[in-house]
Amino acid sequence: MSHYNTIELEGFAEYKELGSRFLAYSFPFNEATDLKITIQKLKKEHLKAVHFCFAYRIGNDGNKFRSSDDGEPSGSAGKPILWQIDSKGLTDVIVVVVRYFGGTLLGVPGLINAYKSSAAMALQVIPTIRKPILQKATLQFDYTRKQEVNAILKQHSCIIISQENVLFSIYHIGIPLDKKEEVLYKLKNLNSVEVY
């Protein structure tokens, strides 16, 4: 697998069921440590909301995910949201559904349907994009080689994550997996370029 599907934009949708409102937000998301910030931001916007249920999946292997029912019956909110992320084959995505209780209990099947539907709608309003999986590498080279190094990186759609220019240049880069061998071969054949 050399690519993955994700989103670049934020999405929003509203679903109503028996007086309850389900406000679904989808965000690009690739760091689990950002979860608290994302939820707190929505809690400040929706002071009277009862539940902030969510699910996310991050990383290329698909093994980093989490879901929360936030006080709803077990399995009635977080899992249906995660199912929608997975049904679209997405990663590096979080969906948060904010519920305003409308006074009528929906029961577990009703909740599953409401959370699933609102999450699906929030993911439908934004385009899915395909991104290359990147192999990280570090380059160290003489400043006089900068133009040649940059040309190789640009030609193969590599990204420069960070760089330092002191006595020599150090680049931390991401190489698309399907171009890794060719890029590394070209870089290693340049004089005074070290690849880690």
Coordinates of C-alpha atoms in Angstrom, one line a residue:
M1 CA 0.0 0.0 0.0
S2 CA 1.6 3.3 -1.0
H3 CA -1.4 5.7 -0.5
Y4 CA -4.1 6.4 2.1
N5 CA -7.4 8.2 2.1
T6 CA -8.1 11.1 4.4
I7 CA -9.7 14.6 4.5
E8 CA -8.1 18.1 4.4
L9 CA -11.1 20.2 5.2
E10 CA -13.5 20.3 8.2
G11 CA -17.0 19.1 7.7
F12 CA -20.3 19.7 9.5
A13 CA -23.8 18.2 9.4
E14 CA -26.9 18.3 11.6
Y15 CA -29.3 15.4 12.2
K16 CA -32.5 15.7 14.2
E17 CA -34.5 12.9 15.8
L18 CA -37.5 13.3 18.1
G19 CA -36.4 16.7 19.3
S20 CA -32.7 15.8 19.9
R21 CA -30.1 17.5 17.7
F22 CA -26.9 15.7 16.7
L23 CA -24.2 18.1 15.4
A24 CA -21.5 16.2 13.7
Y25 CA -18.0 17.7 13.1
S26 CA -15.3 16.0 11.1
F27 CA -11.7 17.2 11.2
P28 CA -8.3 16.2 9.8
F29 CA -6.6 14.6 12.8
N30 CA -3.2 12.8 13.1
E31 CA -2.1 13.3 16.8
A32 CA -4.0 11.6 19.6
T33 CA -2.6 14.2 21.9
D34 CA -4.8 16.8 20.2
L35 CA -8.0 15.0 21.3
K36 CA -8.5 17.1 24.5
I37 CA -8.0 20.4 22.6
T38 CA -10.5 19.3 19.9
I39 CA -13.2 18.3 22.5
Q40 CA -12.6 21.4 24.7
K41 CA -13.1 23.7 21.7
L42 CA -16.5 22.2 20.9
K43 CA -17.5 22.2 24.6
K44 CA -16.9 26.0 24.7
E45 CA -19.1 26.4 21.6
H46 CA -21.9 24.2 22.9
L47 CA -22.2 24.9 26.6
K48 CA -25.7 23.3 26.9
A49 CA -25.0 20.1 25.0
V50 CA -25.2 16.9 26.9
H51 CA -22.9 14.5 25.1
F52 CA -19.7 14.8 23.0
C53 CA -19.2 11.4 21.4
F54 CA -16.4 10.8 19.1
A55 CA -14.2 8.3 17.1
Y56 CA -10.9 8.7 15.4
R57 CA -8.5 6.6 13.4
I58 CA -4.9 7.7 12.8
G59 CA -1.8 6.2 11.1
N60 CA -1.2 4.2 8.0
D61 CA -1.5 0.8 9.7
G62 CA -5.0 1.5 11.0
N63 CA -4.2 0.2 14.5
K64 CA -4.5 3.6 16.3
F65 CA -8.2 4.3 16.9
R66 CA -10.5 5.3 19.8
S67 CA -14.1 5.9 20.3
S68 CA -16.2 7.2 23.2
D69 CA -19.9 7.0 24.0
D70 CA -19.5 9.9 26.5
G71 CA -22.3 8.8 28.8
E72 CA -24.6 7.3 26.1
P73 CA -25.4 3.5 26.4
S74 CA -22.3 1.4 25.7
G75 CA -21.7 0.9 22.0
S76 CA -24.5 3.3 20.9
A77 CA -22.4 6.3 19.8
G78 CA -18.6 5.9 19.5
K79 CA -18.7 2.6 17.5
P80 CA -21.3 3.8 15.0
I81 CA -19.2 6.9 14.4
L82 CA -16.0 4.8 13.9
W83 CA -17.9 2.5 11.5
Q84 CA -18.6 5.5 9.3
I85 CA -14.9 6.5 9.2
D86 CA -14.0 2.9 8.4
S87 CA -16.7 2.5 5.7
K88 CA -15.1 5.3 3.8
G89 CA -11.7 3.8 4.3
L90 CA -10.3 6.9 6.0
T91 CA -7.5 7.5 8.4
D92 CA -6.1 10.7 10.1
V93 CA -9.7 11.7 10.8
I94 CA -11.8 12.5 13.9
V95 CA -15.6 12.8 14.0
V96 CA -17.2 14.4 17.1
V97 CA -21.0 14.4 17.4
V98 CA -22.4 16.9 19.9
R99 CA -25.9 15.9 21.2
Y100 CA -28.5 18.3 22.5
F101 CA -31.1 16.1 24.3
G102 CA -34.7 16.8 23.1
G103 CA -36.6 15.2 26.0
T104 CA -37.5 11.9 24.3
L105 CA -35.4 8.7 24.9
L106 CA -34.4 7.2 21.6
G107 CA -33.4 3.8 22.8
V108 CA -30.2 2.1 21.7
P109 CA -31.2 1.3 18.1
G110 CA -32.4 5.0 17.7
L111 CA -29.1 6.3 19.1
I112 CA -27.0 4.0 16.9
N113 CA -28.9 5.3 13.8
A114 CA -28.7 8.9 14.9
Y115 CA -24.9 8.8 15.6
K116 CA -24.2 6.7 12.4
S117 CA -26.3 9.0 10.2
S118 CA -24.9 12.3 11.5
A119 CA -21.3 11.0 11.2
A120 CA -21.9 9.8 7.7
M121 CA -23.4 13.2 6.7
A122 CA -20.4 15.1 8.2
L123 CA -18.0 12.9 6.1
Q124 CA -20.1 13.3 2.9
V125 CA -20.0 17.1 2.7
I126 CA -16.2 17.2 2.3
P127 CA -14.0 15.6 -0.4
T128 CA -11.9 12.6 0.4
I129 CA -8.2 13.0 -0.8
R130 CA -5.5 10.4 -1.5
K131 CA -2.1 11.0 0.0
P132 CA 1.1 9.1 -0.4
I133 CA 2.5 7.2 2.6
L134 CA 5.9 8.8 3.4
Q135 CA 9.1 7.1 4.5
K136 CA 11.0 9.4 6.7
A137 CA 14.8 10.0 6.2
T138 CA 17.4 12.5 7.2
L139 CA 19.9 14.1 4.8
Q140 CA 23.2 15.8 5.7
F141 CA 25.0 17.5 2.9
D142 CA 27.3 20.3 2.0
Y143 CA 25.5 23.6 1.3
T144 CA 26.9 23.6 -2.3
R145 CA 24.7 20.5 -3.0
K146 CA 21.5 22.2 -1.9
Q147 CA 20.2 22.9 -5.5
E148 CA 20.8 19.4 -6.7
V149 CA 19.2 17.9 -3.5
N150 CA 16.1 20.2 -3.8
A151 CA 15.7 19.3 -7.5
I152 CA 15.6 15.5 -6.7
L153 CA 13.1 16.0 -3.8
K154 CA 10.9 18.2 -6.0
Q155 CA 11.0 15.8 -9.0
H156 CA 9.8 12.9 -6.8
S157 CA 7.1 14.8 -4.7
C158 CA 9.1 14.5 -1.5
I159 CA 8.4 16.9 1.4
I160 CA 10.8 18.7 3.6
I161 CA 9.6 18.3 7.2
S162 CA 12.3 20.5 8.7
Q163 CA 15.7 21.8 7.9
E164 CA 18.7 23.2 9.6
N165 CA 21.4 25.2 7.8
V166 CA 24.6 25.7 9.9
L167 CA 28.0 24.6 8.6
F168 CA 26.2 22.1 6.4
S169 CA 22.5 21.4 5.7
I170 CA 20.4 18.9 7.5
Y171 CA 17.0 18.0 6.0
H172 CA 14.3 15.8 7.6
I173 CA 12.2 14.6 4.7
G174 CA 9.3 12.4 3.8
I175 CA 9.7 10.2 0.6
P176 CA 6.6 8.7 -1.0
L177 CA 6.9 4.9 -0.5
D178 CA 6.5 4.1 -4.1
K179 CA 9.5 6.3 -5.0
K180 CA 11.7 5.5 -2.1
E181 CA 14.3 3.3 -3.9
E182 CA 14.8 5.7 -6.8
V183 CA 15.1 8.8 -4.5
L184 CA 17.5 7.2 -2.1
Y185 CA 19.6 5.9 -5.1
K186 CA 19.9 9.3 -6.6
L187 CA 20.7 11.0 -3.3
K188 CA 23.3 8.5 -2.3
N189 CA 25.0 9.0 -5.7
L190 CA 25.5 12.7 -5.1
N191 CA 29.0 13.5 -3.6
S192 CA 29.0 14.6 0.0
V193 CA 25.3 13.7 0.7
E194 CA 24.7 11.4 3.6
V195 CA 21.3 9.7 4.0
Y196 CA 20.2 8.2 7.4

